[in-house]
Structure formats: structure tokens, C-alpha cells
XYZ file of C-alpha atoms in Angstrom:
599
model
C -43.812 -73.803 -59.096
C -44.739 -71.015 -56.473
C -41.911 -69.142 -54.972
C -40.822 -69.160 -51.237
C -42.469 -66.401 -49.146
C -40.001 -63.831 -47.982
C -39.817 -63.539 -44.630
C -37.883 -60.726 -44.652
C -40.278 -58.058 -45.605
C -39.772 -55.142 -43.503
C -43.111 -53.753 -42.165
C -44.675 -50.372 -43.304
C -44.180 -49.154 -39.692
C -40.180 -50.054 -39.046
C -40.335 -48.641 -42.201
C -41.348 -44.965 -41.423
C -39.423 -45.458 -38.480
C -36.016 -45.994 -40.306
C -36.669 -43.360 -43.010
C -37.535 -40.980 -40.163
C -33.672 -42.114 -38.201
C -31.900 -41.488 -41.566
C -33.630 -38.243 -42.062
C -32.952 -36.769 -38.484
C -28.975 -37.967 -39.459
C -28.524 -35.590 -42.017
C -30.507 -33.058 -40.625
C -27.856 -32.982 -37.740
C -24.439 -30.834 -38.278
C -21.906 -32.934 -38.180
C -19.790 -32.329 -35.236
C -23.371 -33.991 -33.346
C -22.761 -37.132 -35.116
C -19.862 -38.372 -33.439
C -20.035 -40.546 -30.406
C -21.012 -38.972 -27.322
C -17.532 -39.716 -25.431
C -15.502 -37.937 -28.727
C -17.919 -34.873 -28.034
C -17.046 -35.499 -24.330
C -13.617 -35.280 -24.666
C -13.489 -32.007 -26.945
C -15.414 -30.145 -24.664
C -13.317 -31.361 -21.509
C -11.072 -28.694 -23.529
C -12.973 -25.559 -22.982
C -13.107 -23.445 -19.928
C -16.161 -23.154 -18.059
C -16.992 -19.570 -19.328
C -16.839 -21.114 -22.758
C -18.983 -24.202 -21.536
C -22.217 -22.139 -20.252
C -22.178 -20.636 -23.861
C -22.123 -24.342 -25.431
C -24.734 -25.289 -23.813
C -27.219 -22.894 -24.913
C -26.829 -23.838 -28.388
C -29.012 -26.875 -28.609
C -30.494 -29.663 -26.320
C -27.660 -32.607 -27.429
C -24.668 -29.569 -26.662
C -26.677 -29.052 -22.860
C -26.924 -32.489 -22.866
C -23.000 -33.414 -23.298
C -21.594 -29.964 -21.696
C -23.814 -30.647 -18.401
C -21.569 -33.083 -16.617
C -18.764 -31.477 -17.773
C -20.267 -27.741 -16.214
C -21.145 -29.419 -12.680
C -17.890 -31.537 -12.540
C -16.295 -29.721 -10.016
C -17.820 -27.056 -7.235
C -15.352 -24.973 -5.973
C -16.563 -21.948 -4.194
C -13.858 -19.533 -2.510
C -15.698 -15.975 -3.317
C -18.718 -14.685 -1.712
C -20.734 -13.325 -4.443
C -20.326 -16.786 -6.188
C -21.379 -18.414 -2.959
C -24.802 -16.320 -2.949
C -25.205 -16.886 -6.525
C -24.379 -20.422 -5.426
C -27.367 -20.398 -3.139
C -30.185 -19.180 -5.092
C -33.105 -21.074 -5.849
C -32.271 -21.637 -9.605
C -28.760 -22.673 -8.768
C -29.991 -25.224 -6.078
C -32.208 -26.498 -8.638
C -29.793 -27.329 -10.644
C -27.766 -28.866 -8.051
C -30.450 -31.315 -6.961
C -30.610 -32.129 -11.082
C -27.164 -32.721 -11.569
C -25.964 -34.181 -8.308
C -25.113 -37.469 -9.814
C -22.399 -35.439 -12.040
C -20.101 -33.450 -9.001
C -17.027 -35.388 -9.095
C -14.884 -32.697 -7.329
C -16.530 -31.197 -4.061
C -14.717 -28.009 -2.058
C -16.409 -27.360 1.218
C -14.866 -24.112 1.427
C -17.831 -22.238 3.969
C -20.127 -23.188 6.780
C -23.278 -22.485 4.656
C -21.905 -25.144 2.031
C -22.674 -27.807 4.378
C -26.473 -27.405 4.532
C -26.496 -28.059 0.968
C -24.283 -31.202 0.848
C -23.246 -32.423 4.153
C -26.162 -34.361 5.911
C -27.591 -32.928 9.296
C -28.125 -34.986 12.576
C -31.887 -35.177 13.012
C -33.335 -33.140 16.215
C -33.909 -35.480 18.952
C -30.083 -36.907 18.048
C -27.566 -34.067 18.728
C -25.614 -36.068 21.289
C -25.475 -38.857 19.210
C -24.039 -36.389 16.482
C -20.576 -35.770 18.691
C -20.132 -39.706 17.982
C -18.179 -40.066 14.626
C -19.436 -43.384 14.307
C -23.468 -41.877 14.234
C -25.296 -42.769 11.239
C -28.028 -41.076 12.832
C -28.551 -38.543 10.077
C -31.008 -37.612 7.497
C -30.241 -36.615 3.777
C -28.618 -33.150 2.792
C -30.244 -31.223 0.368
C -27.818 -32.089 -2.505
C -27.351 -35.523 -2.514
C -23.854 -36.990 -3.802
C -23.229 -40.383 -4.561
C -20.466 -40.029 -7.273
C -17.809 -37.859 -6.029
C -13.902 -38.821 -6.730
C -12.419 -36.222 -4.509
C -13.728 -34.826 -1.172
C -11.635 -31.450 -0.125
C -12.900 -29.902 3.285
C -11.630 -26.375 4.015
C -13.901 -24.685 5.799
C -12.789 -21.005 6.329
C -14.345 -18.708 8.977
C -16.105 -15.228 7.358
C -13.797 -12.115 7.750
C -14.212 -9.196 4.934
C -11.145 -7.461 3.881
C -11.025 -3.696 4.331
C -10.610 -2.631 1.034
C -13.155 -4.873 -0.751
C -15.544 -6.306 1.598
C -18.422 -8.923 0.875
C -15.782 -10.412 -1.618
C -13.250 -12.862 0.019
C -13.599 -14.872 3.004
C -10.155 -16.681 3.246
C -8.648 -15.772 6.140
C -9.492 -18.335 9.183
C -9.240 -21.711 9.334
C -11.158 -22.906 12.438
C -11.095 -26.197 13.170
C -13.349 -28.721 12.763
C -16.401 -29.350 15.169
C -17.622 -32.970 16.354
C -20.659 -31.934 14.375
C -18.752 -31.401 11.368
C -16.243 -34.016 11.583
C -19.207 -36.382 11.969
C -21.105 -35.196 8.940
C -18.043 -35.437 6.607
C -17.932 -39.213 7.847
C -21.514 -39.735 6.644
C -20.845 -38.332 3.232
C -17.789 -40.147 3.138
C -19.835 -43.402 3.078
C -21.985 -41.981 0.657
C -19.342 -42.071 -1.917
C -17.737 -45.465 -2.031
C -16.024 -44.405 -5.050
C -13.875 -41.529 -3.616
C -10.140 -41.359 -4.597
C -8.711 -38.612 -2.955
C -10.190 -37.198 0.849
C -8.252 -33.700 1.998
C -9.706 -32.559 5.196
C -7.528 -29.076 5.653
C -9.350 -28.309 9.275
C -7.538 -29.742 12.256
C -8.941 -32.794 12.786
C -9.847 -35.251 15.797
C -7.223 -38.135 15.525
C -10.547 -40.935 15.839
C -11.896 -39.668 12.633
C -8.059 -39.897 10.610
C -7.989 -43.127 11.474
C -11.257 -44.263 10.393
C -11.439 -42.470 6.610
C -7.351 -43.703 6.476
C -8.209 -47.615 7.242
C -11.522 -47.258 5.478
C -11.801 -51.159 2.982
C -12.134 -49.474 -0.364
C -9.790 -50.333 -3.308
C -10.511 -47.326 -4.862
C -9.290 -44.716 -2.162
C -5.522 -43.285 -3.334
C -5.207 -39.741 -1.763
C -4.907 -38.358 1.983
C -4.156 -35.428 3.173
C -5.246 -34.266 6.769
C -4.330 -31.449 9.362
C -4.508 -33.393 12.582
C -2.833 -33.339 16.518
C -1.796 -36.538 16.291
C -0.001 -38.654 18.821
C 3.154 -41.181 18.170
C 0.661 -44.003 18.946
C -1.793 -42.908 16.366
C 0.926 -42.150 14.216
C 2.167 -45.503 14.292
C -0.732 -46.808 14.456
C -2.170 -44.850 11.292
C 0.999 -46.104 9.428
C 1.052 -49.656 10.691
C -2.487 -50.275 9.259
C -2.438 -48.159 6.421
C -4.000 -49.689 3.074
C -1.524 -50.803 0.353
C -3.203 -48.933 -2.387
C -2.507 -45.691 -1.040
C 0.108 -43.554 -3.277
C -0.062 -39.999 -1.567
C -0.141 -39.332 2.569
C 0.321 -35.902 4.081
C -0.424 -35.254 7.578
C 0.328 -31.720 9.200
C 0.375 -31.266 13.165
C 2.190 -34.511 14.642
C 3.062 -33.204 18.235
C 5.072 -36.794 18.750
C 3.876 -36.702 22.396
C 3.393 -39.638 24.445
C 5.122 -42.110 26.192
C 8.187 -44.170 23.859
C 7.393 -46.916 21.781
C 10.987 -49.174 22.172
C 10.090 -52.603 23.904
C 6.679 -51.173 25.166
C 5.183 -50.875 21.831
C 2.317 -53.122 21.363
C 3.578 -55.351 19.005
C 1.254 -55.882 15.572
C 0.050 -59.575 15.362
C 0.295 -59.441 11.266
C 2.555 -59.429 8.871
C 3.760 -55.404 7.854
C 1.675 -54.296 4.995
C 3.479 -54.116 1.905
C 3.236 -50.185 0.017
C 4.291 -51.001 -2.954
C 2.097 -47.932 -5.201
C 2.918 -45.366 -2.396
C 5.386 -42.466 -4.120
C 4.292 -39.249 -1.915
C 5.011 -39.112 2.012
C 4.721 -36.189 4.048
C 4.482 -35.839 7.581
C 4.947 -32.180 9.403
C 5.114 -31.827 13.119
C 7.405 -32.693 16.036
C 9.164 -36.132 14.462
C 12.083 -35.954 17.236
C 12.449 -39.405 18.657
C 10.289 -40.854 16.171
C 12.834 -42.093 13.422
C 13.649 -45.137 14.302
C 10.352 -46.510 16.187
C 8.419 -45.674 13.614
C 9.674 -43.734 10.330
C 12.085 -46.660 9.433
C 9.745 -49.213 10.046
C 7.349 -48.005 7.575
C 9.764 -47.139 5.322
C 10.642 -50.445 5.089
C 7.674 -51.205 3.813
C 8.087 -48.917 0.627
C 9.623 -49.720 -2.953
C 8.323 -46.845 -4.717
C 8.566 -43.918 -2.859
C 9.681 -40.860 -4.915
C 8.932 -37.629 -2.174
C 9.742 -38.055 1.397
C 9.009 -34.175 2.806
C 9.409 -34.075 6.723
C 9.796 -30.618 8.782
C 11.583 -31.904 11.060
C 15.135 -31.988 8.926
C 16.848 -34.099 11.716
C 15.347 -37.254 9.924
C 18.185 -36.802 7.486
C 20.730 -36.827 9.733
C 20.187 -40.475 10.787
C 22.206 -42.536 8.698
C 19.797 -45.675 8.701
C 16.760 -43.321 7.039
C 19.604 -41.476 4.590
C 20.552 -45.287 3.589
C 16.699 -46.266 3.337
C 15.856 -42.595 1.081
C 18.741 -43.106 -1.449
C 17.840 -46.857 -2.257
C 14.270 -45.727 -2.833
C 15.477 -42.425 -4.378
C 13.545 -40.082 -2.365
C 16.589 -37.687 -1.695
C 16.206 -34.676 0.378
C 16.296 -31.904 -2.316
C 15.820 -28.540 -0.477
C 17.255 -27.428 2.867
C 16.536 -24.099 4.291
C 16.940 -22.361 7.455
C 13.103 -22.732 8.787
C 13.624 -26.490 8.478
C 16.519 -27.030 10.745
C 15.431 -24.154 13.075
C 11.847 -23.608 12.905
C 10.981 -22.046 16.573
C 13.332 -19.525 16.391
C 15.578 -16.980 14.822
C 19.337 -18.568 15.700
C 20.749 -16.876 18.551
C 23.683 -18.799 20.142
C 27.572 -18.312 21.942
C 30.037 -19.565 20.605
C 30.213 -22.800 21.420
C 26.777 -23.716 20.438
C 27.420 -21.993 17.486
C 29.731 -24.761 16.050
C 27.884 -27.318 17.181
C 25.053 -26.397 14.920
C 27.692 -25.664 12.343
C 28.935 -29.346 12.548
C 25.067 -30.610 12.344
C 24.105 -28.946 9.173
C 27.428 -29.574 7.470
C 26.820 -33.283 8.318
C 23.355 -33.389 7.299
C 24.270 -31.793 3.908
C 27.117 -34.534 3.474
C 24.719 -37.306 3.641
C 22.207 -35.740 1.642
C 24.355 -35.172 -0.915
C 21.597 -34.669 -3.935
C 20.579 -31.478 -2.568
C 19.653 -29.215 -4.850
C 18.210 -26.077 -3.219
C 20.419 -24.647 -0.212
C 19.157 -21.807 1.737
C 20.600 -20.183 4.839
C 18.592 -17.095 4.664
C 17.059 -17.939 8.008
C 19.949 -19.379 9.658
C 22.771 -17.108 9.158
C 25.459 -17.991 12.078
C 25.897 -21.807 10.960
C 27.820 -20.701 8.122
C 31.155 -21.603 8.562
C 33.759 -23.471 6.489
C 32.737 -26.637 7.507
C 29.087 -25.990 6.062
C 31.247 -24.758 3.043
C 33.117 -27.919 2.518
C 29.886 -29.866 2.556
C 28.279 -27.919 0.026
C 31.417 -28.114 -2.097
C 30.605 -32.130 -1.929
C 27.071 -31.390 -2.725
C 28.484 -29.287 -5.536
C 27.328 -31.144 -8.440
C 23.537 -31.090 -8.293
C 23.198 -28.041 -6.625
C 20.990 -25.442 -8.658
C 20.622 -22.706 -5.649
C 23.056 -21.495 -3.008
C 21.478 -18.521 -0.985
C 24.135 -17.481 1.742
C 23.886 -14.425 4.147
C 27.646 -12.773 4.070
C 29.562 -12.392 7.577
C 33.324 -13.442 8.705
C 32.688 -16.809 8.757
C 32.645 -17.400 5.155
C 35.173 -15.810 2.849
C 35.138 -14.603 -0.313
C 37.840 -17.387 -1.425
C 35.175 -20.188 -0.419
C 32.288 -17.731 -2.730
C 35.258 -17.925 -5.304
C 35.288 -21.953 -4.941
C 31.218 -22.325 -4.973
C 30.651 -20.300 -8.357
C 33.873 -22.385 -9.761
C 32.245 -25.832 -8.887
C 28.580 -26.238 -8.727
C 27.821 -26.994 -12.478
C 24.311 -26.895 -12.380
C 23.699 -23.685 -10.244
C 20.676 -21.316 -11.514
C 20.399 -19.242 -8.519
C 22.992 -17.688 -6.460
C 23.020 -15.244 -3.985
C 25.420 -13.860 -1.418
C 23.935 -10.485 0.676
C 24.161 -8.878 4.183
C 21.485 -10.091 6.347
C 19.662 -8.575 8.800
C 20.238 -10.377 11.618
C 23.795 -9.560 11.403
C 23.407 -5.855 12.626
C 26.947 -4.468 12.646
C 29.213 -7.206 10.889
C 31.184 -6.631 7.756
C 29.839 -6.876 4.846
C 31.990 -9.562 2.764
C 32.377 -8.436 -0.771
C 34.456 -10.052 -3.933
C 36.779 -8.034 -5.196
C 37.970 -7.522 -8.495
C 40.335 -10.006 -8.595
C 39.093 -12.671 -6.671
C 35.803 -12.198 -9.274
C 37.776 -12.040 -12.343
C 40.008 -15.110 -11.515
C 36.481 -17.029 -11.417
C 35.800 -19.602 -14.097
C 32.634 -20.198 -14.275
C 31.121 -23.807 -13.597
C 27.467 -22.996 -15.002
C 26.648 -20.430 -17.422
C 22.724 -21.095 -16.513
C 22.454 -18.551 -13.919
C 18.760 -16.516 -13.844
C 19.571 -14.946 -10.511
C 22.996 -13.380 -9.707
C 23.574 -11.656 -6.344
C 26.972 -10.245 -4.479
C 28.227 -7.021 -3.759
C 31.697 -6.471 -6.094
C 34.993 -4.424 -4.614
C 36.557 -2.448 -6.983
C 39.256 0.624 -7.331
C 37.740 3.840 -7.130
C 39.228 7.371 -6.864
C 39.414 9.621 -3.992
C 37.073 11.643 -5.153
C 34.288 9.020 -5.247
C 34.745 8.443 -1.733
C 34.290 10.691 1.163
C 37.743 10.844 3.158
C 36.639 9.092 6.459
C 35.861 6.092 4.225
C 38.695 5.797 1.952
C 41.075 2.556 2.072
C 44.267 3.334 2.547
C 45.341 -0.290 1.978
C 45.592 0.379 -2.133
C 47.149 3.304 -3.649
C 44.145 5.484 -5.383
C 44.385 4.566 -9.044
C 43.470 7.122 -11.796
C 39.533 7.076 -13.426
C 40.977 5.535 -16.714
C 43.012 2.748 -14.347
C 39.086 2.343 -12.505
C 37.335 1.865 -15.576
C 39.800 -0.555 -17.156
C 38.848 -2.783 -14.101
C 34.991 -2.134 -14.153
C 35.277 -3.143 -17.446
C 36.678 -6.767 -17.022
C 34.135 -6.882 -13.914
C 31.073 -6.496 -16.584
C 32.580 -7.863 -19.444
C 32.784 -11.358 -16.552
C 28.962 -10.877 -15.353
C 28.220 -10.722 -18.908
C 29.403 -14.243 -20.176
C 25.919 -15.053 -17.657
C 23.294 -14.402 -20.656
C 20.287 -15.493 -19.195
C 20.209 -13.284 -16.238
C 16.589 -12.214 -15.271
C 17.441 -10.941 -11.937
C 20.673 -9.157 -11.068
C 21.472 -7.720 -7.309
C 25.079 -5.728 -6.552
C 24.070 -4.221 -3.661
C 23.459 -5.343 0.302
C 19.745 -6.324 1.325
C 16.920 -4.049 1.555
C 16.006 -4.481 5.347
C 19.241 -4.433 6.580
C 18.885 -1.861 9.849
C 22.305 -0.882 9.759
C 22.749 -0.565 5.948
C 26.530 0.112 5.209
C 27.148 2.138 2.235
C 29.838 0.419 -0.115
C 32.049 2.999 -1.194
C 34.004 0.753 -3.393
C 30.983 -0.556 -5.636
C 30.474 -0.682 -8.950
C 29.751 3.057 -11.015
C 27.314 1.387 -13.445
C 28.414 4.231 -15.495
C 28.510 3.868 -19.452
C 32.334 5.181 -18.846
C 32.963 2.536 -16.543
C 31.886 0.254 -19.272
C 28.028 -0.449 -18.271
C 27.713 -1.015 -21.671
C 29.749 -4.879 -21.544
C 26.361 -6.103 -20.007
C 24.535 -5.488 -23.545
C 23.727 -9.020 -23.895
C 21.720 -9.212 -20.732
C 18.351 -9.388 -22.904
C 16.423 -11.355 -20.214
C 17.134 -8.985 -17.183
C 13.719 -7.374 -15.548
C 14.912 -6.724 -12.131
C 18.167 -4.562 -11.336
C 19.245 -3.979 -7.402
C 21.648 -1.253 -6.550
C 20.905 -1.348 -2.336
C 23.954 0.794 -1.076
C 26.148 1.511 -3.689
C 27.900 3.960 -4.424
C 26.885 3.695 -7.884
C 26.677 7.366 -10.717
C 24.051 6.184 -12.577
C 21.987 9.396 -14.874
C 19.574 9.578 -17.362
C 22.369 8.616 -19.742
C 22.313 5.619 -18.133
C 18.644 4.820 -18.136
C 18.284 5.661 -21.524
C 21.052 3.420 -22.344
C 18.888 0.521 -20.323
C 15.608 1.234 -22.007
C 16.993 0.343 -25.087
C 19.537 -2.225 -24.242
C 17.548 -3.972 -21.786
C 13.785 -4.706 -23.210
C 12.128 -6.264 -20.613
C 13.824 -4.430 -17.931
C 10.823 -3.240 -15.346
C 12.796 -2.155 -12.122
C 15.419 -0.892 -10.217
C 15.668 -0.794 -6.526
C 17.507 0.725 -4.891
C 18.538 3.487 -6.941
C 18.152 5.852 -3.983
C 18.166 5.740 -0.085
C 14.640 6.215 1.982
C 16.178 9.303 3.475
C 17.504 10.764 0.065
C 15.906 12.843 -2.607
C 15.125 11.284 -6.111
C 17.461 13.547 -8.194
C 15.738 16.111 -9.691
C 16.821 14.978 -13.948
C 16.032 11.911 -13.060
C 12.396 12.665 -11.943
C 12.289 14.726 -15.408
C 13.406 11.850 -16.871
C 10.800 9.538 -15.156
C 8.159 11.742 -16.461
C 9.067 11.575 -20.087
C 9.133 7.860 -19.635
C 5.840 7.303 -18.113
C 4.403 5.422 -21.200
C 6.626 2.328 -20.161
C 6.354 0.016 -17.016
C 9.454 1.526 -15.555
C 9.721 1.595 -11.694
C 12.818 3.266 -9.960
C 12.153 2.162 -6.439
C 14.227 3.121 -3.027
């Protein structure tokens, strides 16, 4: 009987073929044998630098390194711009167009290569955002994920010109704004648009409200009115998760019963977690803000700088249920105009403002008055005291409004505080400088032993002969050096339970154009027992402004050693005083270490 014919037989040529596969497979290392997205994601590792030398290694390393190299352009110094511009580098650009992801228009001459150009006989039509009157740029993307537009004006620095341009931020021309809509629709894939260059209201509107599911991000500097405001929000797509718009002037005529009423049902933000809106909000919180807000479940950051938002209990109500608590107040956000000036009267008005804007914002964490000195008062104190128990940073200029009994209370309450700080400010020309004395400090227990940045000037007994007789206190009897030292040394041995001190300042602030000297500071002397604050291995920065303070080369040395990361002192002398001559000796033996004594 004859056998079956196989019809399997593999032919002589798919035969050479396979042995030829097999045989370029072990000819290849091995780290080109894994799958192109493996390869792909160990070189997303590397640094660019590192990339351009992967590449020359062999034609599969170009060939997976390539997308990764061209990812992103980001060009923000001239000599990479002109390097950018070259005929080799265009070249390249053109080859690899389809791999830019990431695109930073950062100068004018950027936009020849990748914004496209009205033709000729159109430039009035180009002033029309709407135009599509254009013809291609010379690097055509199709693929980008994230559009950034920050076109800065040339201006060379005196003392390295030809290298950076970032200076002026101009804003942006019809001609631009109407290019940057064109590429906009060349990428239906974008994700995140930031157009940093004031920008007409018209064209805001049309990238916001553009139909693509894929668009997430906006950010835009714009002079926007409360009608495009409201409008912007009313129509905004659900699927965005971050807005930021800088430059509402909130000018217009009011919404209330005029507002043109939107025939739809409010559209639902449900994936938005990131709202900020900067500009002139007065007048716009309930009209607008709360309606919109409404319409979020997951917002997580609501950043206004207007700060008067927070002080209308309907949007405080609205914040906490989502959980987008105010977190940081500061003096530029509740006066932002102007340095605050004002009589008495108006003075506790503004008191009674910010104390009740802290009280319903009571998840502050950051508090900073630095800007904003005469609306500190004991009301303001109270309220912090009920924002005591997130509070990680309490920066407070020192006058006679707040006492050092309600500094006392602060550092025995806020449990989480990092960061305090309690100085003479410079806006307070001529007012006493409130310091803690030894006492009051040493009857302190302290409610967080996480402090990195400890500031206040200390009171403490010194003898007659450390103070010049027109400035001596006659309220205390003038106790002996031993009976001084004794007390200096609970002081330190009390500043010393803080171990993770990086910063440390005991004197008044720098600037201050009155500075008063303060007779009755500590020595820092290794008699008045400097060394308690052994343990301090994390300080780098120590600030003496103003003291009275004996420190020598005893001292220093005693620093050096104790304190290794230690890299400055200010203070340690006043601009119209002499460095002492052993310390400059000293200074000069010690040159080897990044040691500054500054005034």
C-alpha cells in the first residue's frame, strides 16, 4: 500500500528563510530580544544626555530611543534655540514629527517651525480666530498630548547675554492666537492646552468648549468678563479635571435676575479635582462660584486670590463637603493692592474679617501675616487658637497688639506646627519690639516637637555691664553673671528639646529701618551655656539680627564641630560695624569650609 503524501513539507525557500530568522536571533545580544515596549519602557528611564548616547549604538537602539529623544521640545535658552534651528536639527524635526508629544512655544521664531502661517492674500482673514485660511507649518504635528504656549519677548541679561530670554511676556497677537487655534485642530488628541500669554476671551472659550473626550487640562491667562466667566463655566465639558484661569477683572453689569438663564440641564463635573481662578472675584460668589460648585463631587483644590470667597458661609459649607479646604492664608491674599495702612477704626474691622475668615476655614494649615501686620490682634489670635490643630506654620510680625502670653498659648497648642516665626517687621517703624522672656519661654510646654524653623527674640537677665546705662531696665534688680547664666541655661537647654531645627532666628528682621538693639538677648556664649543646643545636628542657618550677643572664635569653633552642616550666620555684625579683627583671623583659617558670617 503507498503512503499518504505529506502535505506538510516545508519548501527549500521558507526554509532558508527560517534558518536565516533563527540565526539573526542569536546573533542579537540579548537585551534586543525583548519586546519593543519592555525596551521602551527601560529607556523612558534615562535622561536625555544618556539617550543621544543610546542611540548611536546600533540601528534597533536609534530605532527605540527616537521617540523617546523627540518626546518633548522644550526650548527656554538661546543657544539651544539656534542649535534648534539648524538645518540638521530641522531635518530631524520634519522626520520625527509624528513622535512630539509635549510642545513649548517658548519664542517667536518657534512658531515658523510649528505654528501654521496665514497665506499672503489672507492677513485680514488671519485676525478671525475662526480662519482656517492657513497653509502647513514647516513641522507638522498631528500627535501632540500637551500644547504649552509661552511666548517670551527677547531681552539679554547683562552679565551673560545671548543666553536667556525669559523676561517678557507679551501678550498674544490675533495672528498668534489664531495660529494656535489651527494647530489646536491639528491635534485631536491633545490632553492638556496652557496658553500662558494673555489671551482674547473668544479664543478661551472656543479651545475650553472644544467636543473632544480626550481634552483634561486648561490653563489660560485671560481678561475675562463675569459673562464669559459664567459662561466659560456654565458650558464647560464634564471630562475636564484641572481649570486655571489668571486675569478675571469681574467687570460688567450683575448677573441676579438679568442673567440669561441656560435652557439645559447644569453639566455634571464629576472628574474635576483642580479649580483655580485669579482675578477680581468680588460680587461673583454667589452668581456664579456656587453655582458651579454645585456641580462638583470631586473637587480636591479650590485656589482663588480673592480670599473673600471664604468668608461666605454658603461656599465654606460647599468646600468642606467636597474637602477642598482653604489651606494657606497670607497677607497678599486678603490685601493684595496695597501695603495695610488704616486708623483705628478700620483697623478692627479688618481685624474682625480675617479672624472670621480663619474660624470658618478652620483646616488651615499655613498662616502668614508677614504682609499684613496691623490685623493682628487678639481676636485674630483666638481664631488661630481654633485653627490650632492642623496648623503647621504661624508667621506673625511682633507689635502691641499681640502679647507674648498669646505667643506662649500658640507654641503650647498647635500640635502639628513645623514653622514658627515671631519678628519685628518693617512696616512697624518705631513700635516695640515684643520679646518672650525667660519665664514666659520656660513655662512653655511644647505642643510639637517637629519644628524646622524657630524664630523670636528671647528676654533674659543680664548684668549692668552688658548694657550701656541709658538702656538698662530698672524694672529687675541686676542679677550676678553666675545668676545670668543659670537662666541662659534653662533658655537653651528648652530650644534644645526642638531637635530637628534647620533654621534658627533670635534676633529682629534684617530690613527693619529702625533696627532696635536688644540689650537683654541671649550671650550665645559657651559660659552662658551655648553648649545645651549640642543636639541641634540639622541646623544650617543661625540669625543673630540685633543682639546683644558675645559670641568669639571660641564660639565658632565650638559650632564647627558641634554643628556639621551649619553654613551661616547673619547677623553676627551691624552694616555700620567692623568685623572684629580675631574673628576675621579666624575666618581666614577656616576658609576650606562653606562658612559665611554675614551682616
Amino acid at each position: 500500500m503507498e503512503e499518504p503524501e505529506d502535505t506538510h513539507t516545508i519548501s527549500p525557500v521558507c526554509s532558508i528563510k527560517a534558518r536565516s530568522v533563527v540565526a539573526q536571533a542569536q546573533t542579537l545580544p540579548p537585551l534586543l530580544m525583548l519586546p519593543y515596549e519592555i525596551l521602551h519602557m527601560i529607556f523612558s528611564y534615562l535622561r536625555s544626555t544618556h539617550l543621544t548616547v543610546c542611540a548611536c549604538v546600533n540601528k534597533e537602539f536609534c530605532k527605540t530611543v527616537s521617540p523617546l529623544l523627540w518626546k518633548t521640545i522644550n526650548i527656554t535658552e538661546n543657544y539651544k534655540l539656534k542649535q534648534l534651528l539648524t538645518a540638521e536639527r530641522r531635518q530631524g524635526l520634519v522626520k520625527n514629527a509624528e513622535c512630539i508629544r509635549e510642545l513649548h512655544l517658548t519664542h517667536e521664531d518657534m512658531f515658523n517651525l510649528f505654528v501654521p502661517r496665514p497665506h499672503e492674500s489672507s492677513t485680514d482673514a488671519a485676525l478671525d480666530p475662526t480662519n482656517t485660511s492657513f497653509s502647513q507649518p514647516f513641522v507638522m504635528c498631528t500627535n501632540l498630548l500637551r500644547l504649552v504656549v509661552s511666548v517670551y519677548q527677547e531681552r539679554h541679561t547683562t552679565y551673560d547675554p545671548g543666553y536667556f530670554w525669559i523676561y517678557n511676556q507679551p501678550s498674544s497677537t490675533p495672528h498668534m492666537e489664531a495660529g494656535i487655534m489651527t494647530l489646536v485642530e491639528q491635534n485631536p488628541r491633545l490632553e492638556s492646552i496652557e496658553m500662558l500669554n494673555e489671551t482674547c476671551p473668544t479664543v478661551v472659550l472656543a479651545i475650553a468648549h472644544r467636543d473632544t473626550p480626550f481634552l483634561h487640562e486648561l490653563e489660560f491667562v485671560t481678561n475675562m468678563s463675569r459673562q464669559s466667566l459664567k459662561y466659560l463655566l456654565d458650558y464647560l465639558p464634564q471630562q475636564i479635571t484641572k481649570l486655571s484661569l489668571t486675569g478675571i477683572h469681574g467687570e460688567g453689569p450683575p448677573l441676579g435676575n438679568k442673567a440669561v438663564k441656560a435652557n439645559h440641564a447644569p453639566i455634571q463635573h464629576a472628574v474635576l479635582r483642580y479649580l483655580q481662578l485669579y482675578g477680581k472675584l468680588d460680587g461673583l460668589e454667589e452668581d456664579i462660584l456656587l453655582p458651579f460648585l454645585n456641580t462638583c463631587s470631586c473637587l480636591t483644590t479650590f485656589k482663588v486670590s480673592d480670599i473673600g470667597c471664604f468668608s461666605v458661609k454658603n461656599i465654606c459649607e460647599k468646600l468642606a463637603q467636597l474637602g477642598a479646604y482653604l489651606k494657606r492664608l497670607n497677607g497678599k491674599q486678603l490685601f493684595p493692592d496695597s501695603k495695610v495702612y488704616a486708623n483705628e477704626g478700620g483697623e478692627m474691622a479688618l481685624e474682625s474679617n480675617t479672624a472670621e475668615i480663619i474660624t470658618m476655614n478652620s483646616r488651615l494649615k499655613v498662616i502668614d501675616f508677614t504682609y499684613c501686620p496691623l490685623i493682628i490682634g487678639r481676636l485674630t489670635a483666638a481664631a488661630i487658637l481654633r485653627s490650632a490643630e492642623y496648623l503647621q506654620c504661624i508667621i506673625l510680625p511682633c507689635h502691641s497688639h499681640i502679647s507674648a502670653k498669646d505667643v506662649h498659648v500658640l507654641l503650647s497648642h498647635c500640635k502639628s506646627l513645623e514653622v514658627f516665626r515671631f519678628y519685628k517687621c518693617s512696616y512697624l517703624c518705631g513700635s516695640l519690639v515684643v520679646t518672650l522672656s525667660a519665664s514666659e519661654f520656660l513655662s512653655v510646654e511644647w505642643a510639637s516637637l517637629s519644628l524646622w524653623h524657630f524664630g523670636c527674640a528671647f528676654r533674659v537677665p543680664r548684668p549692668d555691664d552688658h548694657v550701656p546705662a541709658n538702656h538698662q531696665d530698672c524694672s529687675w534688680n541686676s542679677p550676678t553673671i553666675e545668676q545670668s547664666h543659670k537662666i541662659q541655661r534653662q533658655v537653651y537647654r528648652h530650644i534644645a528639646q526642638q531637635t530637628n531645627l534647620v533654621n534658627m532666628d533670635l534676633g529682629t528682621l534684617v530690613n527693619c529701618q529702625d533696627p532696635e538693639r536688644l540689650w537683654y538677648s541671649l550671650e550665645m556664649t559657651l559660659e552662658s551655656g551655648l553648649d545645651e543646643l549640642a543636639c541641634l545636628k540639622k541646623l544650617k542657618n543661625l540669625t543673630l539680627h540685633n543682639m546683644n550677643h558675645r559670641i568669639g572664635t571660641k564660639e565658632l569653633d565650638w559650632m564647627v564641630k558641634n554643628w556639621p552642616h551649619l553654613s551661616h550666620i547673619y547677623g553676627f555684625y551691624e552694616e555700620d560695624e567692623d568685623l572684629p579683627k580675631d574673628i576675621e583671623r579666624w575666618l581666614r583659617t577656616k576658609i576650606h569650609r562653606n562658612f559665611i558670617i554675614a551682616d
